[in-house]
CSV table of C-alpha atoms and ligand atoms in Angstrom, one decimal:
chain,number,residue,atom,x,y,z
A,1,MET,CA,-30.5,129.4,259.3
A,2,SER,CA,-32.5,129.5,256.3
A,3,PHE,CA,-36.0,129.6,256.4
A,4,GLY,CA,-36.6,128.7,252.4
A,5,ARG,CA,-37.9,130.3,249.6
A,6,MET,CA,-39.9,133.3,250.4
A,7,PRO,CA,-41.4,136.1,248.6
A,8,ILE,CA,-41.8,139.8,249.1
A,9,ALA,CA,-43.6,140.1,252.7
A,10,ASN,CA,-45.7,142.9,251.6
A,11,GLY,CA,-46.0,141.3,248.5
A,12,PHE,CA,-49.9,141.0,248.6
A,13,LEU,CA,-50.9,139.8,244.5
A,14,PRO,CA,-54.1,139.5,242.5
A,15,ARG,CA,-54.4,136.1,240.9
A,16,GLU,CA,-53.2,137.2,237.6
A,17,ARG,CA,-49.5,137.8,238.8
A,18,PHE,CA,-49.0,134.2,240.6
A,19,ALA,CA,-47.2,133.3,237.8
A,20,ASN,CA,-44.5,135.9,237.9
A,21,GLU,CA,-44.0,135.8,241.6
A,22,TYR,CA,-40.4,136.7,243.0
A,23,PHE,CA,-38.9,134.7,245.5
A,24,PHE,CA,-35.7,134.5,247.4
A,25,GLU,CA,-33.6,132.6,250.1
A,26,LEU,CA,-34.4,133.8,253.3
A,27,ALA,CA,-31.6,133.1,255.6
A,28,VAL,CA,-30.3,134.9,258.7
A,29,ALA,CA,-26.5,134.8,260.3
A,30,TYR,CA,-24.9,136.3,263.2
A,31,CYS,CA,-21.7,137.5,262.8
A,32,PRO,CA,-19.6,137.5,266.2
A,33,HIS,CA,-17.1,140.5,265.2
A,34,CYS,CA,-19.7,143.3,264.6
A,35,ARG,CA,-22.4,141.5,266.6
A,36,MET,CA,-25.0,142.2,264.3
A,37,VAL,CA,-27.6,139.3,263.4
A,38,GLN,CA,-28.8,140.0,259.9
A,39,LEU,CA,-30.1,138.3,256.4
A,40,VAL,CA,-27.7,137.1,254.0
A,41,ASP,CA,-29.1,138.6,251.0
A,42,GLN,CA,-31.7,141.4,251.0
A,43,PRO,CA,-34.4,141.4,247.8
A,44,ASP,CA,-33.7,145.4,245.9
A,45,ARG,CA,-34.9,148.0,247.7
A,46,GLU,CA,-37.5,148.9,244.9
A,47,MET,CA,-38.9,145.4,245.2
A,48,MET,CA,-39.8,146.0,248.6
A,49,PHE,CA,-40.5,150.4,248.9
A,50,ASN,CA,-42.4,151.7,246.0
A,51,GLU,CA,-45.6,153.2,245.0
A,52,THR,CA,-47.9,150.2,245.9
A,53,TYR,CA,-46.4,149.5,249.3
A,54,ALA,CA,-49.0,147.8,251.6
A,55,PHE,CA,-47.8,149.1,254.9
A,56,PHE,CA,-49.8,152.0,256.4
A,57,SER,CA,-49.0,153.0,259.9
A,58,SER,CA,-51.9,154.3,261.1
A,59,THR,CA,-53.9,151.0,261.0
A,60,SER,CA,-53.1,150.8,264.5
A,61,SER,CA,-54.6,153.1,267.6
A,62,ARG,CA,-52.1,151.6,269.7
A,63,MET,CA,-49.2,152.5,267.2
A,64,ALA,CA,-51.0,156.1,266.7
A,65,GLN,CA,-50.4,156.6,270.2
A,66,HIS,CA,-47.4,155.5,270.6
A,67,PHE,CA,-45.7,157.9,268.1
A,68,LYS,CA,-47.9,160.9,269.8
A,69,GLU,CA,-45.8,159.9,272.8
A,70,PHE,CA,-42.5,159.3,271.1
A,71,ALA,CA,-42.7,162.9,269.4
A,72,GLU,CA,-43.7,164.7,272.6
A,73,TYR,CA,-40.6,163.0,274.2
A,74,CYS,CA,-38.4,164.3,271.7
A,75,ARG,CA,-39.7,167.9,271.8
A,76,ALA,CA,-39.8,168.2,275.8
A,77,LYS,CA,-36.6,166.6,275.9
A,78,TYR,CA,-34.4,167.5,273.1
A,79,LEU,CA,-35.7,170.1,270.8
A,80,PRO,CA,-34.2,173.4,271.7
A,81,ALA,CA,-36.8,176.1,272.0
A,82,HIS,CA,-35.9,178.3,268.9
A,83,ASN,CA,-36.3,177.7,265.6
A,84,PRO,CA,-35.9,173.9,265.6
A,85,PHE,CA,-35.7,171.3,262.7
A,86,VAL,CA,-36.7,167.9,262.6
A,87,VAL,CA,-36.1,165.0,260.0
A,88,GLU,CA,-37.7,161.5,259.9
A,89,ILE,CA,-36.6,158.9,257.6
A,90,GLY,CA,-39.4,156.1,257.1
A,91,SER,CA,-42.0,158.6,258.0
A,92,ASN,CA,-44.4,156.7,256.2
A,93,ASP,CA,-48.1,158.4,256.5
A,94,GLY,CA,-46.9,161.0,258.6
A,95,ILE,CA,-47.9,159.0,262.1
A,96,MET,CA,-45.2,160.5,264.0
A,97,LEU,CA,-44.2,163.8,262.2
A,98,GLN,CA,-47.8,164.7,262.2
A,99,HIS,CA,-47.6,165.9,265.9
A,100,LEU,CA,-44.4,168.2,265.4
A,101,ALA,CA,-45.9,169.7,262.0
A,102,ARG,CA,-49.3,170.5,264.0
A,103,VAL,CA,-47.2,172.9,266.3
A,104,GLY,CA,-45.2,174.2,263.5
A,105,ILE,CA,-42.0,172.9,264.1
A,106,ARG,CA,-39.9,172.7,261.0
A,107,HIS,CA,-39.5,169.2,260.0
A,108,LEU,CA,-39.1,167.0,257.0
A,109,GLY,CA,-40.4,163.3,256.2
A,110,ILE,CA,-38.0,161.2,253.8
A,111,GLU,CA,-40.3,158.6,252.6
A,112,PRO,CA,-39.5,156.4,249.1
A,113,SER,CA,-42.7,154.5,249.1
A,114,ALA,CA,-44.6,157.4,247.1
A,115,ASN,CA,-48.2,156.2,247.9
A,116,VAL,CA,-47.9,156.6,252.1
A,117,ALA,CA,-45.3,159.7,251.3
A,118,GLN,CA,-48.9,161.3,249.3
A,119,VAL,CA,-50.9,160.2,252.6
A,120,ALA,CA,-48.5,162.3,254.8
A,121,ARG,CA,-48.0,165.2,252.1
A,122,GLU,CA,-52.1,165.4,252.2
A,123,LYS,CA,-51.9,165.5,256.0
A,124,GLY,CA,-49.7,168.8,255.4
A,125,ILE,CA,-46.6,167.3,256.0
A,126,ASN,CA,-43.5,168.1,254.2
A,127,THR,CA,-42.3,164.8,252.7
A,128,ILE,CA,-39.8,163.7,250.2
A,129,SER,CA,-39.7,160.7,248.2
A,130,SER,CA,-36.4,159.4,248.4
A,131,PHE,CA,-34.1,156.3,250.0
A,132,PHE,CA,-32.1,158.1,252.9
A,133,ASP,CA,-28.4,158.2,252.7
A,134,GLU,CA,-25.4,160.0,252.8
A,135,GLN,CA,-26.0,162.0,249.6
A,136,VAL,CA,-29.6,162.4,250.7
A,137,ALA,CA,-28.1,164.1,253.8
A,138,ARG,CA,-25.6,166.1,252.0
A,139,ARG,CA,-28.6,167.4,249.8
A,140,ILE,CA,-30.9,168.2,253.2
A,141,VAL,CA,-27.9,170.1,254.9
A,142,GLU,CA,-27.4,172.2,251.6
A,143,GLU,CA,-30.9,173.0,251.5
A,144,HIS,CA,-32.4,173.4,255.0
A,145,GLY,CA,-29.3,173.3,257.1
A,146,GLN,CA,-28.4,171.0,260.1
A,147,ALA,CA,-31.1,169.0,261.9
A,148,ASP,CA,-31.3,169.4,265.6
A,149,ALA,CA,-32.9,165.9,265.9
A,150,PHE,CA,-32.8,162.7,263.5
A,151,LEU,CA,-35.9,160.2,264.2
A,152,GLY,CA,-37.0,156.8,262.9
A,153,ALA,CA,-39.2,154.3,263.7
A,154,ASN,CA,-38.6,150.5,262.1
A,155,VAL,CA,-36.8,151.9,259.4
A,156,MET,CA,-33.1,151.5,259.9
A,157,CYS,CA,-33.2,147.8,260.5
A,158,HIS,CA,-34.7,148.0,257.2
A,159,ILE,CA,-31.5,149.5,255.1
A,160,PRO,CA,-28.6,147.1,254.3
A,161,TYR,CA,-26.3,150.3,253.1
A,162,MET,CA,-26.2,151.1,257.2
A,163,HIS,CA,-22.4,152.9,256.6
A,164,SER,CA,-23.7,155.4,254.1
A,165,VAL,CA,-26.9,155.9,256.4
A,166,VAL,CA,-24.9,156.4,259.8
A,167,GLU,CA,-22.4,159.0,257.8
A,168,GLY,CA,-25.4,160.9,256.5
A,169,ILE,CA,-26.7,160.6,259.7
A,170,ARG,CA,-23.4,162.1,261.2
A,171,ILE,CA,-23.1,165.0,258.6
A,172,LEU,CA,-27.0,165.9,259.0
A,173,VAL,CA,-27.6,166.0,262.9
A,174,LYS,CA,-25.7,169.2,264.6
A,175,PRO,CA,-23.0,168.8,267.0
A,176,GLY,CA,-25.4,169.4,269.9
A,177,GLY,CA,-28.5,167.4,268.0
A,178,ILE,CA,-30.0,164.3,269.2
A,179,VAL,CA,-30.5,161.1,267.1
A,180,MET,CA,-33.5,158.8,268.0
A,181,PHE,CA,-34.7,155.8,266.5
A,182,GLU,CA,-36.1,152.2,267.8
A,183,ASP,CA,-36.7,148.8,266.1
A,184,PRO,CA,-37.6,145.4,267.2
A,185,TYR,CA,-35.1,144.2,269.5
A,186,LEU,CA,-32.9,141.0,269.2
A,187,GLY,CA,-33.6,140.3,272.9
A,188,ASP,CA,-37.0,140.0,272.5
A,189,ILE,CA,-37.0,138.1,269.4
A,190,VAL,CA,-34.2,135.3,271.0
A,191,GLU,CA,-36.4,135.5,274.4
A,192,LYS,CA,-39.8,134.9,272.4
A,193,THR,CA,-38.7,133.2,269.6
A,194,SER,CA,-40.7,135.5,267.5
A,195,TYR,CA,-39.1,134.7,264.3
A,196,ASP,CA,-42.0,135.9,262.4
A,197,GLN,CA,-39.7,139.3,262.9
A,198,ILE,CA,-37.5,137.7,260.3
A,199,TYR,CA,-38.4,138.7,256.5
A,200,ASP,CA,-37.1,140.4,253.5
A,201,GLU,CA,-37.4,144.0,255.0
A,202,HIS,CA,-35.6,143.5,258.3
A,203,VAL,CA,-32.4,143.2,257.2
A,204,PHE,CA,-31.2,143.5,260.9
A,205,TYR,CA,-31.8,142.6,264.3
A,206,PHE,CA,-30.3,145.3,266.6
A,207,SER,CA,-28.9,144.7,269.5
A,208,VAL,CA,-27.3,147.3,271.8
A,209,ALA,CA,-23.8,146.1,271.4
A,210,SER,CA,-24.2,145.7,267.7
A,211,ILE,CA,-25.7,149.3,267.4
A,212,SER,CA,-23.0,151.0,269.9
A,213,TYR,CA,-20.4,149.1,267.7
A,214,LEU,CA,-21.8,150.8,264.4
A,215,PHE,CA,-22.0,154.2,265.3
A,216,GLU,CA,-18.5,154.5,267.2
A,217,GLN,CA,-17.1,153.8,263.7
A,218,HIS,CA,-18.8,157.1,262.8
A,219,GLY,CA,-17.6,159.4,265.9
A,220,MET,CA,-21.0,159.1,267.7
A,221,GLU,CA,-22.4,157.1,270.7
A,222,VAL,CA,-25.1,155.8,272.3
A,223,VAL,CA,-26.4,157.6,275.4
A,224,ASP,CA,-29.4,156.3,276.3
A,225,VAL,CA,-31.6,153.2,275.2
A,226,ARG,CA,-35.5,152.9,276.1
A,227,PRO,CA,-37.2,149.5,275.8
A,228,GLN,CA,-40.5,149.5,274.2
A,229,ASN,CA,-43.5,147.4,274.4
A,230,VAL,CA,-44.6,147.8,270.6
A,231,HIS,CA,-44.1,145.4,267.8
A,232,GLY,CA,-43.4,142.6,270.3
A,233,GLY,CA,-40.6,144.1,272.3
A,234,SER,CA,-38.4,147.4,270.2
A,235,MET,CA,-35.5,149.7,271.5
A,236,ARG,CA,-35.3,152.9,271.4
A,237,TYR,CA,-31.5,154.2,271.2
A,238,VAL,CA,-30.6,157.7,271.7
A,239,ILE,CA,-27.6,158.7,270.0
A,240,ALA,CA,-25.3,162.0,270.2
A,241,HIS,CA,-22.1,162.8,268.5
A,242,LYS,CA,-19.3,161.4,271.0
A,243,GLY,CA,-18.7,163.4,273.9
A,244,MET,CA,-21.7,165.6,273.6
A,245,ARG,CA,-24.1,164.3,276.1
A,246,PRO,CA,-23.9,162.3,279.3
A,247,VAL,CA,-24.2,158.7,278.8
A,248,THR,CA,-26.8,157.1,281.3
A,249,ALA,CA,-26.1,154.2,283.1
A,250,ALA,CA,-29.2,152.6,281.0
A,251,VAL,CA,-26.7,151.5,278.8
A,252,ALA,CA,-24.1,149.5,280.1
A,253,ALA,CA,-26.7,147.6,282.1
A,254,GLN,CA,-28.2,147.0,278.8
A,255,CYS,CA,-25.4,145.6,277.3
A,256,ALA,CA,-24.6,143.6,280.7
A,257,LYS,CA,-28.1,141.7,280.0
A,258,GLU,CA,-27.3,140.9,276.2
A,259,THR,CA,-24.2,139.4,277.5
A,260,SER,CA,-26.1,137.3,280.0
A,261,TRP,CA,-28.6,136.6,277.7
A,262,GLY,CA,-25.8,135.2,275.5
A,263,LEU,CA,-26.5,137.4,272.6
A,264,ALA,CA,-22.9,137.1,272.1
A,265,ASP,CA,-22.8,133.4,271.8
A,266,ALA,CA,-23.4,131.1,268.6
A,267,SER,CA,-25.4,128.5,271.1
A,268,THR,CA,-27.8,131.2,272.1
A,269,TYR,CA,-28.7,131.1,267.8
A,270,ASP,CA,-28.7,127.2,268.0
A,271,ARG,CA,-31.4,127.1,270.6
A,272,LEU,CA,-33.4,129.8,268.8
A,273,ARG,CA,-32.9,127.5,265.5
A,274,GLU,CA,-34.6,124.8,267.6
A,275,GLY,CA,-36.8,126.7,269.2
A,276,ILE,CA,-38.4,128.1,265.8
A,277,GLU,CA,-38.6,124.4,264.3
A,278,ARG,CA,-40.4,123.1,267.5
A,279,SER,CA,-43.1,126.1,267.1
A,280,ARG,CA,-43.3,125.1,263.4
A,281,SER,CA,-44.5,121.9,264.3
A,282,ASP,CA,-46.5,122.8,266.9
A,283,LEU,CA,-48.2,125.2,264.7
A,284,THR,CA,-48.8,122.9,261.9
A,285,ASN,CA,-50.0,119.9,263.9
A,286,LEU,CA,-52.6,122.2,265.6
A,287,LEU,CA,-54.0,123.6,262.2
A,288,LYS,CA,-54.2,119.7,260.8
A,289,ASP,CA,-55.9,119.2,264.0
A,290,LEU,CA,-58.8,121.8,263.7
A,291,LYS,CA,-59.2,121.0,260.0
A,292,ARG,CA,-59.8,117.1,260.7
A,293,GLN,CA,-62.3,118.6,263.3
A,294,GLY,CA,-64.0,120.4,260.8
A,295,LYS,CA,-62.9,123.9,262.6
A,296,ARG,CA,-63.1,127.3,261.0
A,297,VAL,CA,-59.8,128.8,261.0
A,298,VAL,CA,-59.4,132.6,259.7
A,299,GLY,CA,-56.4,134.7,259.8
A,300,TYR,CA,-56.5,138.1,261.9
A,301,ALA,CA,-54.4,140.8,260.3
A,302,ALA,CA,-52.3,140.3,257.3
A,303,THR,CA,-49.3,141.3,258.5
A,304,SER,CA,-45.5,141.4,256.8
A,305,LYS,CA,-44.7,138.8,259.9
A,306,SER,CA,-47.6,136.4,258.4
A,307,THR,CA,-45.6,135.9,255.3
A,308,THR,CA,-42.6,134.3,256.8
A,309,VAL,CA,-45.0,132.3,259.3
A,310,THR,CA,-47.4,130.9,256.5
A,311,ASN,CA,-44.5,130.2,254.3
A,312,TYR,CA,-42.0,128.5,256.5
A,313,CYS,CA,-44.9,126.6,258.1
A,314,GLY,CA,-46.9,125.6,255.1
A,315,ILE,CA,-49.9,127.3,255.8
A,316,THR,CA,-51.9,127.3,253.0
A,317,PRO,CA,-55.8,128.3,252.4
A,318,ASP,CA,-57.0,124.5,253.2
A,319,LEU,CA,-55.8,125.5,256.7
A,320,VAL,CA,-56.8,128.7,256.8
A,321,GLU,CA,-60.0,130.1,254.9
A,322,PHE,CA,-59.0,133.9,254.5
A,323,ILE,CA,-56.8,136.4,256.2
A,324,SER,CA,-59.2,139.4,257.7
A,325,ASP,CA,-57.6,142.7,257.5
A,326,THR,CA,-58.2,146.4,257.5
A,327,THR,CA,-56.0,148.1,255.0
A,328,PRO,CA,-57.9,148.8,251.5
A,329,ILE,CA,-54.9,147.9,249.5
A,330,LYS,CA,-54.5,144.4,250.8
A,331,GLN,CA,-58.1,143.4,250.7
A,332,GLY,CA,-59.1,141.4,247.5
A,333,LYS,CA,-55.5,140.2,247.5
A,334,PHE,CA,-53.9,137.0,247.9
A,335,SER,CA,-51.2,136.7,250.8
A,336,PRO,CA,-47.4,136.2,249.3
A,337,GLY,CA,-46.2,132.8,248.1
A,338,VAL,CA,-49.1,130.6,250.1
A,339,HIS,CA,-51.9,132.6,248.2
A,340,ILE,CA,-54.4,133.0,251.1
A,341,PRO,CA,-57.2,135.3,250.3
A,342,VAL,CA,-57.2,138.3,252.0
A,343,ARG,CA,-60.6,139.9,253.2
A,344,PRO,CA,-62.1,142.9,254.6
A,345,TYR,CA,-62.2,143.2,258.1
A,346,GLU,CA,-66.2,143.2,257.9
A,347,GLU,CA,-66.0,139.5,256.7
A,348,PHE,CA,-64.5,138.5,260.0
A,349,ARG,CA,-67.3,140.1,262.0
A,350,ALA,CA,-70.3,138.9,259.5
A,351,ARG,CA,-69.7,135.1,260.5
A,352,TYR,CA,-67.0,134.4,263.3
A,353,PRO,CA,-64.5,131.6,262.7
A,354,ASP,CA,-63.9,128.9,265.2
A,355,TYR,CA,-60.6,130.0,265.7
A,356,ALA,CA,-58.8,133.1,264.8
A,357,LEU,CA,-55.2,132.8,264.4
A,358,LEU,CA,-53.6,136.1,265.4
A,359,PHE,CA,-50.8,137.1,263.0
A,360,GLY,CA,-51.2,140.5,264.8
A,361,TRP,CA,-49.9,139.4,268.1
A,362,ASN,CA,-47.9,142.0,268.8
A,363,HIS,CA,-51.6,144.3,268.7
A,364,ALA,CA,-52.8,141.7,270.9
A,365,GLU,CA,-53.8,144.1,273.6
A,366,GLU,CA,-55.6,146.4,271.2
A,367,ILE,CA,-57.3,143.3,269.0
A,368,PHE,CA,-58.4,141.5,272.3
A,369,ALA,CA,-60.1,144.4,273.5
A,370,LYS,CA,-61.9,145.2,270.1
A,371,GLU,CA,-63.1,141.5,269.8
A,372,GLN,CA,-64.6,140.8,273.2
A,373,VAL,CA,-67.8,140.1,271.2
A,374,PHE,CA,-65.9,137.1,269.3
A,375,ARG,CA,-64.6,136.0,272.3
A,376,ALA,CA,-68.1,135.6,274.2
A,377,ALA,CA,-69.6,134.0,271.3
A,378,GLY,CA,-66.9,131.3,271.7
A,379,GLY,CA,-64.4,132.1,269.6
A,380,LYS,CA,-60.9,131.3,270.3
A,381,TRP,CA,-57.4,132.8,269.2
A,382,ILE,CA,-54.4,130.9,268.4
A,383,VAL,CA,-51.3,132.8,269.5
A,384,TYR,CA,-47.5,131.2,268.2
A,385,VAL,CA,-45.4,133.9,270.3
A,386,PRO,CA,-43.8,133.4,272.6
A,387,LYS,CA,-45.3,129.8,272.2
A,388,VAL,CA,-48.1,128.3,270.5
A,389,GLN,CA,-51.3,128.1,272.3
A,390,VAL,CA,-55.1,128.2,272.2
A,391,ILE,CA,-57.0,131.4,273.9
A,392,SER,CA,-60.3,131.1,274.6
B,1,JHZ,P1,-48.4,145.1,261.9
B,1,JHZ,C1,-44.9,146.4,259.3
B,1,JHZ,O1,-44.9,145.1,259.8
B,1,JHZ,C2,-43.8,146.0,258.2
B,1,JHZ,P2,-46.4,143.9,260.3
B,1,JHZ,C3,-42.4,146.9,258.7
B,1,JHZ,N1,-41.7,146.0,257.8
B,1,JHZ,C4,-42.8,146.7,260.0
B,1,JHZ,O2,-41.4,146.7,260.5
B,1,JHZ,C5,-43.5,147.4,261.0
B,1,JHZ,O3,-44.8,147.3,260.2
B,1,JHZ,C6,-43.4,148.8,261.5
B,1,JHZ,C7,-53.9,144.9,260.3
B,1,JHZ,N2,-54.3,145.2,261.5
B,1,JHZ,O4,-48.6,146.7,262.5
B,1,JHZ,C8,-53.4,146.2,259.7
B,1,JHZ,C9,-55.9,144.3,261.5
B,1,JHZ,O5,-56.3,143.9,260.4
B,1,JHZ,O6,-48.0,143.9,263.0
B,1,JHZ,C10,-52.0,145.8,258.6
B,1,JHZ,O7,-52.2,145.0,257.3
B,1,JHZ,N3,-56.7,144.6,262.6
B,1,JHZ,C11,-42.4,148.3,258.2
B,1,JHZ,O8,-47.1,144.4,258.6
B,1,JHZ,C12,-51.4,144.9,259.6
B,1,JHZ,O9,-52.1,144.1,260.4
B,1,JHZ,C13,-56.2,145.3,263.7
B,1,JHZ,O10,-56.8,145.6,264.5
B,1,JHZ,O11,-46.1,142.8,260.5
B,1,JHZ,C14,-50.3,145.5,260.5
B,1,JHZ,O12,-49.6,144.6,261.2
B,1,JHZ,C15,-54.7,146.1,263.6
B,1,JHZ,C16,-54.2,146.6,264.8
B,1,JHZ,C17,-53.8,145.9,262.5
B,1,JHZ,O13,-46.8,145.2,261.1
B,2,SAH,N1,-41.9,154.9,260.7
B,2,SAH,C1,-43.1,154.0,260.3
B,2,SAH,C2,-43.3,153.4,259.2
B,2,SAH,C3,-42.6,152.1,259.2
B,2,SAH,S1,-42.5,150.8,257.7
B,2,SAH,C4,-43.8,152.8,261.2
B,2,SAH,O1,-42.9,152.5,262.1
B,2,SAH,O2,-44.8,152.4,261.2
B,2,SAH,C5,-40.8,151.5,257.3
B,2,SAH,C6,-41.1,152.7,255.9
B,2,SAH,O3,-39.4,153.1,255.7
B,2,SAH,C7,-41.6,152.5,254.5
B,2,SAH,O4,-42.4,153.1,254.7
B,2,SAH,C8,-40.4,152.4,253.6
B,2,SAH,O5,-40.9,153.4,252.6
B,2,SAH,C9,-39.4,153.3,254.5
B,2,SAH,N2,-38.0,153.1,254.0
B,2,SAH,C10,-37.3,152.3,253.3
B,2,SAH,N3,-36.5,152.3,252.9
B,2,SAH,C11,-36.1,153.8,253.6
B,2,SAH,C12,-34.5,154.6,253.3
B,2,SAH,N4,-33.4,154.3,252.6
B,2,SAH,N5,-34.8,155.9,253.7
B,2,SAH,C13,-36.2,156.1,254.2
B,2,SAH,N6,-37.4,155.3,254.4
B,2,SAH,C14,-36.9,154.5,253.8
């Protein structure tokens, strides 16, 4: 399926850069052989991940809590008592590693986006600015030795050269060590029609079937899977060198669910495409209706995902006045492609709109709790996952 011309999802830009904005064709495909759902083309990595990267992990308090629990789970269940060494890729501003660094655990973050890596360093987290691959893995082993744990969240699905990454993991992780990473889960995307997970950074949409197939090619196996209630439904994969750890029953059970949901059937993706097209017409009809009624609609959270929705649906500043966001680097700029102004959160609070279009729907619980006054004042939410609806 093609979503048409798309800009860089996190490419929030000033007006002066409108004329030179980069676009590519966002298209997604399913491979019946390896069971992977993936982008057909992805922009060069430096265009997405660089010293002006706009996503800072620590903007959500729910996610901060989630990564504290992730770090503690790893430590309690998998780290040896004596001098463990942990490597995390895509460590961003240190949201997860800080919990291991704080208790004196030897650690290393691998984070190519220099600005977010610097925030982590300022928190005392050892971080190198590189793109992880096999070569970098060999260098880490030479300098620090092998790792007891390899961690990643919302990063594995961002890297197109996956065989180099998995080979790097094989080399880096001790024979008895553990690999744990989590990413948005294909099963949730299909079930919820959450097509806005599809954008430049997400080159892969993993399932237990596709991840098992991938790691088996490198002498490793999935030993546990743990669904996570974050980012609209994620899966945590726990992986070890083949034969080194018992495989839990959850792995086969999840694979069986994937088969029963039709994740290996092409017709499932035809239905998904129809659902996406329906979602687009429902959302644009609603927004045009509200405009005719003279209602004020403001976007809530300038997420990466919103770039797919606004560009695919043609949501321009005449339908959505501005997008409110708490990240300083995005404020005062314009959203990629459709150029909706991004304004500080304080402007949302200063003058509530009639409707808030929830681009951060994955944080709905956190945001609804925070915005009770908006609702009490008569404000309504528009959400579009799993279906387009107004919540008052
Ligand atoms: P959020 C990013 O996706 C990009 P995004 C990446 N590709 C990925 O996979 C996930 O993260 C992990 C704002 N916000 O978390 C702050 C508010 O304004 O859904 C951020 O700009 N108010 C790596 O961008 C944005 O939302 C709030 O109350 O889709 C983050 O959006 C909250 C909670 C957030 O990630
Ligand atoms: N783990 C954090 C950050 C996710 S954002 C969280 O879940 O909130 C994805 C991060 O991966 C970005 O900071 C990006 O710079 C980084 N990244 C992209 N490609 C990478 C690679 N090849 N190796 C390591 N990190 C990478």
